[in-house]
């Protein structure tokens, strides 16, 4: 693992500046950005389809387009943050998010609806976890794992807070008016917060002497980097497909929609719980061992869900366990670059790692449903995901890097 100086990133004086406002600000904006730009859509999509008559595949496809755009735009966003810091890009991303949602709300037809979500994809790249992780990694190193854990714990509350708020608004107004109100909330909370709280000086990245001669291009072309990227991409595919398919899997077992929804929701609680354990795991394991073990554990929980038909309490327990692994995998990706290659090029390298993983996560729900249909059911599809997880774990083990 990367060895870091005791006082964090160098600032030229050996003194580490950790602006106090940054962490609570990013917690607030992550909850709001994820809650409004991401989690409002699955709540409002049925109303969008009912009101407009647009096919569900088309509306969901527009949302998936946003995720794909965010995956590849994140590479450029990361490079900008490496050199200039997060303030400008995250403030502009918040403003773009507001504009995109207003376009979605006013869209008279599908092409305009798609255009709104295309812009939302750029906003996601500039405001979601990846730029927040880049900011905290630079300002908080070497104690960045704690800061990353806190902000992901906050981000995990986004659906808990905004899904019911969105549903309550939609009970009293149209989906268009609901998106309009949410856009105003997004503007009021995130634009001034990013502009005012992220104005601290952007420090030089801390590097151990053995990493000083390693450039971003050299790392990005290396076999360990792309082996790790492949492992994380396959893992992201299996995790996303399993989460979306959990409800239909439980329904196939003869349980009610309410029971399936509770199992999924408690899995989300497990995700939050799992994130509280990551710092301890990071202190006690090496980067390669940790990545291999977590991906393998994801495969084991997926296998258990495929093979255990009940009782219901056991399925809930397995969903919670799977959620705990997912929570750790989020932080695994957030720390993958610093664990191996230091912090200097964190934004760019994490963007390169994040592009294929986000794309895989965006495509997984459609691919998973297609697999389930062709294989005759969700239990068999889950077993295919187990095989993919095994390949991902093997790639993670092969990604071992000696700095």
Short mmCIF file of C-alpha atoms in Angstrom, two decimals:
data_model
loop_
_atom_site.label_atom_id
_atom_site.label_comp_id
_atom_site.label_asym_id
_atom_site.label_seq_id
_atom_site.Cartn_x
_atom_site.Cartn_y
_atom_site.Cartn_z
CA UNK A 1 0.00 0.00 0.00
CA UNK A 2 1.02 3.55 -0.50
CA UNK A 3 3.04 4.98 2.34
CA UNK A 4 2.00 8.51 3.21
CA UNK A 5 3.55 11.13 5.43
CA UNK A 6 2.01 11.59 8.82
CA UNK A 7 0.66 15.06 8.18
CA UNK A 8 -1.16 14.50 4.93
CA UNK A 9 -0.60 16.25 1.68
CA UNK A 10 2.26 18.63 1.51
CA UNK A 11 1.40 22.26 1.25
CA UNK A 12 4.91 23.57 0.96
CA UNK A 13 5.24 24.14 4.69
CA UNK A 14 4.54 20.62 5.91
CA UNK A 15 1.25 21.85 7.35
CA UNK A 16 -1.95 20.17 6.29
CA UNK A 17 -4.99 22.36 5.73
CA UNK A 18 -8.32 20.61 6.16
CA UNK A 19 -11.05 23.18 5.66
CA UNK A 20 -13.72 22.48 8.24
CA UNK A 21 -16.64 23.35 6.01
CA UNK A 22 -15.77 20.88 3.25
CA UNK A 23 -16.85 17.60 4.84
CA UNK A 24 -20.30 18.71 6.10
CA UNK A 25 -20.84 20.59 2.85
CA UNK A 26 -20.11 17.54 0.71
CA UNK A 27 -22.28 15.37 2.94
CA UNK A 28 -25.15 17.79 2.36
CA UNK A 29 -24.64 18.11 -1.38
CA UNK A 30 -24.18 14.36 -1.92
CA UNK A 31 -27.48 13.64 -0.16
CA UNK A 32 -29.23 16.32 -2.19
CA UNK A 33 -27.63 15.61 -5.57
CA UNK A 34 -28.11 11.85 -5.42
CA UNK A 35 -31.57 12.20 -3.94
CA UNK A 36 -32.86 14.58 -6.61
CA UNK A 37 -30.90 13.82 -9.78
CA UNK A 38 -30.78 10.03 -9.30
CA UNK A 39 -33.35 8.66 -6.86
CA UNK A 40 -36.30 10.84 -7.87
CA UNK A 41 -36.45 9.17 -11.28
CA UNK A 42 -37.49 5.65 -10.25
CA UNK A 43 -40.20 7.22 -8.07
CA UNK A 44 -41.53 9.45 -10.85
CA UNK A 45 -41.03 7.16 -13.85
CA UNK A 46 -44.42 5.40 -13.55
CA UNK A 47 -46.17 8.79 -13.55
CA UNK A 48 -44.06 9.93 -16.52
CA UNK A 49 -45.10 6.86 -18.51
CA UNK A 50 -48.77 7.18 -17.54
CA UNK A 51 -48.93 10.89 -18.38
CA UNK A 52 -47.00 10.90 -21.64
CA UNK A 53 -47.59 7.44 -23.07
CA UNK A 54 -43.88 7.12 -23.76
CA UNK A 55 -42.58 3.53 -23.61
CA UNK A 56 -40.99 2.53 -20.31
CA UNK A 57 -37.94 1.31 -22.20
CA UNK A 58 -37.49 4.77 -23.69
CA UNK A 59 -37.75 6.68 -20.42
CA UNK A 60 -35.47 4.24 -18.64
CA UNK A 61 -33.11 4.37 -21.61
CA UNK A 62 -32.84 8.14 -21.24
CA UNK A 63 -31.88 7.71 -17.61
CA UNK A 64 -29.33 5.03 -18.50
CA UNK A 65 -27.91 7.41 -21.11
CA UNK A 66 -27.23 9.89 -18.31
CA UNK A 67 -25.32 7.24 -16.38
CA UNK A 68 -23.24 6.35 -19.43
CA UNK A 69 -22.46 10.01 -20.13
CA UNK A 70 -21.42 10.47 -16.51
CA UNK A 71 -19.07 7.49 -16.76
CA UNK A 72 -16.96 8.92 -19.55
CA UNK A 73 -17.31 12.61 -18.67
CA UNK A 74 -15.88 11.68 -15.27
CA UNK A 75 -12.45 11.15 -16.83
CA UNK A 76 -12.20 14.80 -17.88
CA UNK A 77 -13.72 15.99 -14.61
CA UNK A 78 -11.07 14.10 -12.69
CA UNK A 79 -8.24 15.73 -14.63
CA UNK A 80 -9.68 19.20 -14.01
CA UNK A 81 -9.96 18.56 -10.27
CA UNK A 82 -6.38 17.25 -10.11
CA UNK A 83 -5.11 20.57 -11.43
CA UNK A 84 -7.63 23.17 -10.25
CA UNK A 85 -9.57 21.71 -7.34
CA UNK A 86 -13.28 20.88 -7.07
CA UNK A 87 -14.95 24.26 -6.53
CA UNK A 88 -15.54 25.41 -10.12
CA UNK A 89 -16.42 22.04 -11.58
CA UNK A 90 -18.81 21.04 -8.78
CA UNK A 91 -20.53 24.43 -8.72
CA UNK A 92 -20.97 24.38 -12.49
CA UNK A 93 -22.17 20.78 -12.27
CA UNK A 94 -24.83 21.76 -9.75
CA UNK A 95 -26.06 24.55 -12.02
CA UNK A 96 -26.12 22.17 -14.98
CA UNK A 97 -28.09 19.68 -12.91
CA UNK A 98 -30.75 22.29 -12.24
CA UNK A 99 -30.99 23.20 -15.94
CA UNK A 100 -31.18 19.53 -16.96
CA UNK A 101 -34.05 18.77 -14.60
CA UNK A 102 -35.98 21.81 -15.77
CA UNK A 103 -35.58 20.58 -19.36
CA UNK A 104 -36.78 17.11 -18.32
CA UNK A 105 -39.76 18.65 -16.54
CA UNK A 106 -40.75 20.73 -19.56
CA UNK A 107 -39.97 18.12 -22.25
CA UNK A 108 -42.80 18.03 -24.82
CA UNK A 109 -41.43 14.93 -26.52
CA UNK A 110 -38.89 12.14 -26.13
CA UNK A 111 -36.00 13.86 -27.97
CA UNK A 112 -36.11 16.79 -25.53
CA UNK A 113 -36.49 14.36 -22.62
CA UNK A 114 -33.34 12.57 -23.80
CA UNK A 115 -31.55 15.90 -24.18
CA UNK A 116 -32.35 16.79 -20.59
CA UNK A 117 -30.96 13.50 -19.32
CA UNK A 118 -27.88 13.85 -21.52
CA UNK A 119 -27.10 17.11 -19.71
CA UNK A 120 -27.90 15.42 -16.41
CA UNK A 121 -25.17 12.91 -17.19
CA UNK A 122 -22.57 15.68 -17.28
CA UNK A 123 -24.02 17.06 -14.04
CA UNK A 124 -23.69 13.64 -12.39
CA UNK A 125 -20.04 13.41 -13.44
CA UNK A 126 -19.35 16.81 -11.85
CA UNK A 127 -21.30 16.41 -8.60
CA UNK A 128 -21.63 12.76 -7.54
CA UNK A 129 -19.19 10.64 -5.54
CA UNK A 130 -16.20 10.75 -7.86
CA UNK A 131 -15.44 14.50 -7.64
CA UNK A 132 -16.30 14.50 -3.93
CA UNK A 133 -13.88 11.62 -3.40
CA UNK A 134 -11.17 13.49 -5.30
CA UNK A 135 -11.65 16.57 -3.12
CA UNK A 136 -11.58 14.66 0.16
CA UNK A 137 -8.64 12.50 -0.88
CA UNK A 138 -6.51 15.59 -1.54
CA UNK A 139 -7.64 17.64 1.47
CA UNK A 140 -7.79 14.80 4.02
CA UNK A 141 -4.90 12.45 3.13
CA UNK A 142 -3.64 10.36 4.82
CA UNK A 143 -6.85 10.17 6.88
CA UNK A 144 -8.99 10.22 3.77
CA UNK A 145 -10.60 6.81 4.42
CA UNK A 146 -12.43 8.27 7.40
CA UNK A 147 -13.63 11.26 5.39
CA UNK A 148 -14.72 9.07 2.47
CA UNK A 149 -16.61 6.80 4.86
CA UNK A 150 -18.47 9.74 6.38
CA UNK A 151 -19.53 11.18 3.02
CA UNK A 152 -20.69 7.78 1.71
CA UNK A 153 -22.66 7.21 4.90
CA UNK A 154 -24.37 10.52 4.24
CA UNK A 155 -24.88 9.70 0.59
CA UNK A 156 -26.54 6.46 1.62
CA UNK A 157 -29.33 8.53 3.16
CA UNK A 158 -30.24 10.10 -0.19
CA UNK A 159 -32.89 7.54 -1.11
CA UNK A 160 -34.15 7.33 2.47
CA UNK A 161 -34.78 11.08 2.50
CA UNK A 162 -35.72 12.00 -1.06
CA UNK A 163 -37.70 8.97 -2.25
CA UNK A 164 -40.53 9.69 0.23
CA UNK A 165 -40.24 13.45 -0.34
CA UNK A 166 -40.56 12.90 -4.09
CA UNK A 167 -43.51 10.56 -3.60
CA UNK A 168 -45.24 13.06 -1.30
CA UNK A 169 -44.81 15.85 -3.85
CA UNK A 170 -46.08 13.60 -6.64
CA UNK A 171 -49.21 12.86 -4.62
CA UNK A 172 -50.15 16.55 -4.77
CA UNK A 173 -48.82 17.70 -8.15
CA UNK A 174 -47.79 16.44 -11.56
CA UNK A 175 -44.45 14.79 -12.20
CA UNK A 176 -43.42 17.90 -14.15
CA UNK A 177 -44.20 20.21 -11.24
CA UNK A 178 -42.47 17.80 -8.87
CA UNK A 179 -39.28 17.93 -10.92
CA UNK A 180 -39.58 21.72 -11.00
CA UNK A 181 -39.76 21.91 -7.20
CA UNK A 182 -36.87 19.47 -6.83
CA UNK A 183 -34.79 21.51 -9.27
CA UNK A 184 -35.30 24.59 -7.11
CA UNK A 185 -34.25 22.64 -4.01
CA UNK A 186 -31.16 21.41 -5.87
CA UNK A 187 -30.27 24.98 -6.83
CA UNK A 188 -30.82 26.38 -3.35
CA UNK A 189 -28.77 23.71 -1.58
CA UNK A 190 -25.93 22.68 -3.87
CA UNK A 191 -24.91 25.73 -5.92
CA UNK A 192 -24.12 28.08 -3.01
CA UNK A 193 -22.72 25.25 -0.88
CA UNK A 194 -20.22 24.20 -3.52
CA UNK A 195 -19.33 27.79 -4.35
CA UNK A 196 -18.76 28.88 -0.75
CA UNK A 197 -17.50 25.78 1.05
CA UNK A 198 -15.01 24.53 -1.55
CA UNK A 199 -13.01 27.77 -1.77
CA UNK A 200 -10.04 26.66 0.35
CA UNK A 201 -6.58 26.57 -1.27
CA UNK A 202 -5.99 23.41 -3.28
CA UNK A 203 -2.89 21.77 -1.75
CA UNK A 204 -0.16 19.86 -3.50
CA UNK A 205 -0.81 16.14 -3.48
CA UNK A 206 1.21 14.12 -1.02
CA UNK A 207 3.39 11.43 -2.55
CA UNK A 208 5.80 9.01 -1.03
CA UNK A 209 9.27 9.23 -2.63
CA UNK A 210 8.84 5.97 -4.51
CA UNK A 211 5.77 7.36 -6.37
CA UNK A 212 7.20 10.73 -7.36
CA UNK A 213 8.62 9.44 -10.66
CA UNK A 214 5.46 7.59 -11.70
CA UNK A 215 3.33 9.59 -14.11
CA UNK A 216 -0.39 9.18 -14.74
CA UNK A 217 0.18 7.96 -18.29
CA UNK A 218 2.59 5.30 -17.09
CA UNK A 219 0.11 4.06 -14.49
CA UNK A 220 -2.84 4.16 -16.90
CA UNK A 221 -0.98 1.99 -19.40
CA UNK A 222 0.22 -0.53 -16.84
CA UNK A 223 -1.06 -4.09 -16.58
CA UNK A 224 -1.95 -3.83 -12.86
CA UNK A 225 -4.14 -0.78 -13.55
CA UNK A 226 -6.17 -2.33 -16.35
CA UNK A 227 -6.40 -5.69 -14.59
CA UNK A 228 -7.84 -3.88 -11.57
CA UNK A 229 -10.18 -1.90 -13.84
CA UNK A 230 -11.47 -5.13 -15.37
CA UNK A 231 -12.02 -6.64 -11.91
CA UNK A 232 -13.95 -3.61 -10.65
CA UNK A 233 -16.00 -3.42 -13.86
CA UNK A 234 -17.13 -7.04 -13.66
CA UNK A 235 -17.84 -6.61 -9.96
CA UNK A 236 -19.91 -3.48 -10.62
CA UNK A 237 -21.90 -5.37 -13.25
CA UNK A 238 -22.74 -8.22 -10.88
CA UNK A 239 -23.60 -5.92 -7.98
CA UNK A 240 -25.90 -3.70 -10.05
CA UNK A 241 -27.62 -6.63 -11.74
CA UNK A 242 -28.16 -8.42 -8.41
CA UNK A 243 -29.62 -5.34 -6.70
CA UNK A 244 -32.13 -4.68 -9.48
CA UNK A 245 -33.02 -8.39 -9.74
CA UNK A 246 -33.46 -9.00 -6.01
CA UNK A 247 -37.15 -8.07 -5.94
CA UNK A 248 -38.14 -10.32 -8.89
CA UNK A 249 -35.99 -13.12 -7.42
CA UNK A 250 -37.89 -12.98 -4.14
CA UNK A 251 -41.22 -12.70 -5.97
CA UNK A 252 -40.36 -15.90 -7.86
CA UNK A 253 -39.95 -17.59 -4.49
CA UNK A 254 -43.61 -16.85 -3.72
CA UNK A 255 -43.27 -13.83 -1.43
CA UNK A 256 -45.26 -10.61 -1.74
CA UNK A 257 -44.14 -7.37 -3.32
CA UNK A 258 -44.09 -5.74 0.12
CA UNK A 259 -41.88 -8.49 1.51
CA UNK A 260 -39.53 -8.17 -1.47
CA UNK A 261 -39.37 -4.39 -1.06
CA UNK A 262 -38.51 -4.72 2.63
CA UNK A 263 -35.74 -7.17 1.82
CA UNK A 264 -34.30 -4.72 -0.69
CA UNK A 265 -34.62 -1.80 1.72
CA UNK A 266 -32.95 -3.65 4.58
CA UNK A 267 -30.16 -4.53 2.17
CA UNK A 268 -29.63 -0.81 1.78
CA UNK A 269 -29.36 -0.51 5.56
CA UNK A 270 -26.74 -3.25 5.43
CA UNK A 271 -24.83 -1.16 2.91
CA UNK A 272 -24.62 1.72 5.37
CA UNK A 273 -23.55 -0.65 8.15
CA UNK A 274 -20.87 -2.17 5.95
CA UNK A 275 -19.30 1.20 5.25
CA UNK A 276 -18.68 1.77 8.95
CA UNK A 277 -16.40 -1.28 8.94
CA UNK A 278 -14.21 -0.33 5.99
CA UNK A 279 -11.64 1.75 7.87
CA UNK A 280 -10.85 -1.19 10.16
CA UNK A 281 -10.63 -3.51 7.16
CA UNK A 282 -8.28 -1.08 5.40
CA UNK A 283 -5.92 -0.98 8.37
CA UNK A 284 -5.68 -4.76 8.60
CA UNK A 285 -5.42 -5.82 4.96
CA UNK A 286 -3.39 -4.97 1.89
CA UNK A 287 -4.95 -3.45 -1.20
CA UNK A 288 -4.92 -6.63 -3.31
CA UNK A 289 -6.11 -8.89 -0.51
CA UNK A 290 -8.92 -6.50 0.35
CA UNK A 291 -10.13 -6.17 -3.24
CA UNK A 292 -10.02 -9.92 -3.87
CA UNK A 293 -11.79 -10.76 -0.61
CA UNK A 294 -14.60 -8.22 -1.02
CA UNK A 295 -15.33 -9.21 -4.61
CA UNK A 296 -15.29 -12.87 -3.62
CA UNK A 297 -17.64 -12.16 -0.71
CA UNK A 298 -19.98 -10.45 -3.15
CA UNK A 299 -20.01 -13.64 -5.20
CA UNK A 300 -20.71 -15.76 -2.11
CA UNK A 301 -23.71 -13.67 -1.05
CA UNK A 302 -25.03 -13.77 -4.61
CA UNK A 303 -24.64 -17.58 -4.63
CA UNK A 304 -26.50 -17.85 -1.34
CA UNK A 305 -29.39 -15.77 -2.69
CA UNK A 306 -29.51 -18.01 -5.76
CA UNK A 307 -29.52 -21.28 -3.84
CA UNK A 308 -31.53 -20.53 -0.65
CA UNK A 309 -35.29 -20.40 -1.29
CA UNK A 310 -36.24 -19.34 2.25
CA UNK A 311 -37.50 -18.87 4.84
CA UNK A 312 -38.08 -15.16 4.45
CA UNK A 313 -35.97 -14.15 7.46
CA UNK A 314 -32.98 -15.95 5.95
CA UNK A 315 -33.45 -14.12 2.65
CA UNK A 316 -33.56 -10.82 4.51
CA UNK A 317 -30.38 -11.71 6.38
CA UNK A 318 -28.68 -12.57 3.08
CA UNK A 319 -29.84 -9.28 1.57
CA UNK A 320 -28.34 -7.40 4.53
CA UNK A 321 -25.07 -9.32 4.16
CA UNK A 322 -24.97 -8.56 0.44
CA UNK A 323 -25.63 -4.91 1.25
CA UNK A 324 -22.71 -4.83 3.68
CA UNK A 325 -20.41 -6.10 0.93
CA UNK A 326 -21.77 -3.49 -1.50
CA UNK A 327 -21.09 -0.72 0.99
CA UNK A 328 -17.48 -1.81 1.27
CA UNK A 329 -17.09 -2.12 -2.50
CA UNK A 330 -18.02 1.56 -2.89
CA UNK A 331 -15.17 2.55 -0.60
CA UNK A 332 -12.87 -0.01 -2.19
CA UNK A 333 -13.16 1.80 -5.50
CA UNK A 334 -12.80 5.20 -3.82
CA UNK A 335 -9.46 4.18 -2.28
CA UNK A 336 -8.12 1.92 -5.05
CA UNK A 337 -5.91 4.59 -6.62
CA UNK A 338 -4.38 6.01 -3.43
CA UNK A 339 -3.75 2.52 -2.08
CA UNK A 340 -1.55 1.75 -5.07
CA UNK A 341 -0.39 4.93 -6.82
CA UNK A 342 -0.73 7.82 -4.37
CA UNK A 343 -2.81 11.00 -4.65
CA UNK A 344 -1.14 13.19 -7.27
CA UNK A 345 -3.22 11.94 -10.22
CA UNK A 346 -6.16 10.68 -8.18
CA UNK A 347 -8.85 12.51 -10.16
CA UNK A 348 -7.69 11.34 -13.55
CA UNK A 349 -6.92 7.75 -12.56
CA UNK A 350 -10.12 7.32 -10.57
CA UNK A 351 -12.01 8.71 -13.57
CA UNK A 352 -10.41 6.07 -15.78
CA UNK A 353 -11.32 3.38 -13.27
CA UNK A 354 -14.82 4.76 -12.83
CA UNK A 355 -15.77 5.03 -16.51
CA UNK A 356 -16.11 1.30 -17.28
CA UNK A 357 -17.54 0.47 -13.85
CA UNK A 358 -20.26 3.11 -14.13
CA UNK A 359 -21.04 2.00 -17.69
CA UNK A 360 -21.30 -1.61 -16.54
CA UNK A 361 -23.59 -0.63 -13.68
CA UNK A 362 -25.80 1.30 -16.12
CA UNK A 363 -26.11 -1.62 -18.53
CA UNK A 364 -26.44 -4.37 -15.92
CA UNK A 365 -30.21 -4.04 -15.20
CA UNK A 366 -31.07 -4.58 -18.88
CA UNK A 367 -28.50 -7.36 -19.30
CA UNK A 368 -29.65 -9.05 -16.10
CA UNK A 369 -33.29 -9.05 -17.16
CA UNK A 370 -32.32 -10.46 -20.56
CA UNK A 371 -30.24 -13.19 -18.90
CA UNK A 372 -33.09 -14.12 -16.56
CA UNK A 373 -35.51 -14.39 -19.49
CA UNK A 374 -33.16 -16.55 -21.55
CA UNK A 375 -32.13 -18.78 -18.64
CA UNK A 376 -35.62 -19.44 -17.35
CA UNK A 377 -35.58 -17.46 -14.12
CA UNK A 378 -33.67 -15.29 -11.69
CA UNK A 379 -32.02 -18.03 -9.56
CA UNK A 380 -30.12 -19.26 -12.62
CA UNK A 381 -29.24 -15.71 -13.57
CA UNK A 382 -27.81 -15.18 -10.08
CA UNK A 383 -25.60 -18.24 -10.55
CA UNK A 384 -24.24 -16.71 -13.77
CA UNK A 385 -23.42 -13.59 -11.76
CA UNK A 386 -21.54 -15.80 -9.29
CA UNK A 387 -19.34 -17.03 -12.13
CA UNK A 388 -18.66 -13.45 -13.24
CA UNK A 389 -17.77 -12.53 -9.64
CA UNK A 390 -15.29 -15.42 -9.53
CA UNK A 391 -13.58 -14.08 -12.67
CA UNK A 392 -13.51 -10.58 -11.13
CA UNK A 393 -11.93 -11.89 -7.93
CA UNK A 394 -9.26 -13.68 -9.95
CA UNK A 395 -8.48 -10.48 -11.85
CA UNK A 396 -8.28 -8.54 -8.58
CA UNK A 397 -5.75 -11.05 -7.28
CA UNK A 398 -3.76 -10.75 -10.52
CA UNK A 399 -3.71 -6.94 -10.22
CA UNK A 400 -1.13 -7.08 -7.40
CA UNK A 401 1.12 -4.04 -7.71
CA UNK A 402 4.47 -3.38 -6.15
CA UNK A 403 5.17 0.36 -6.10
#
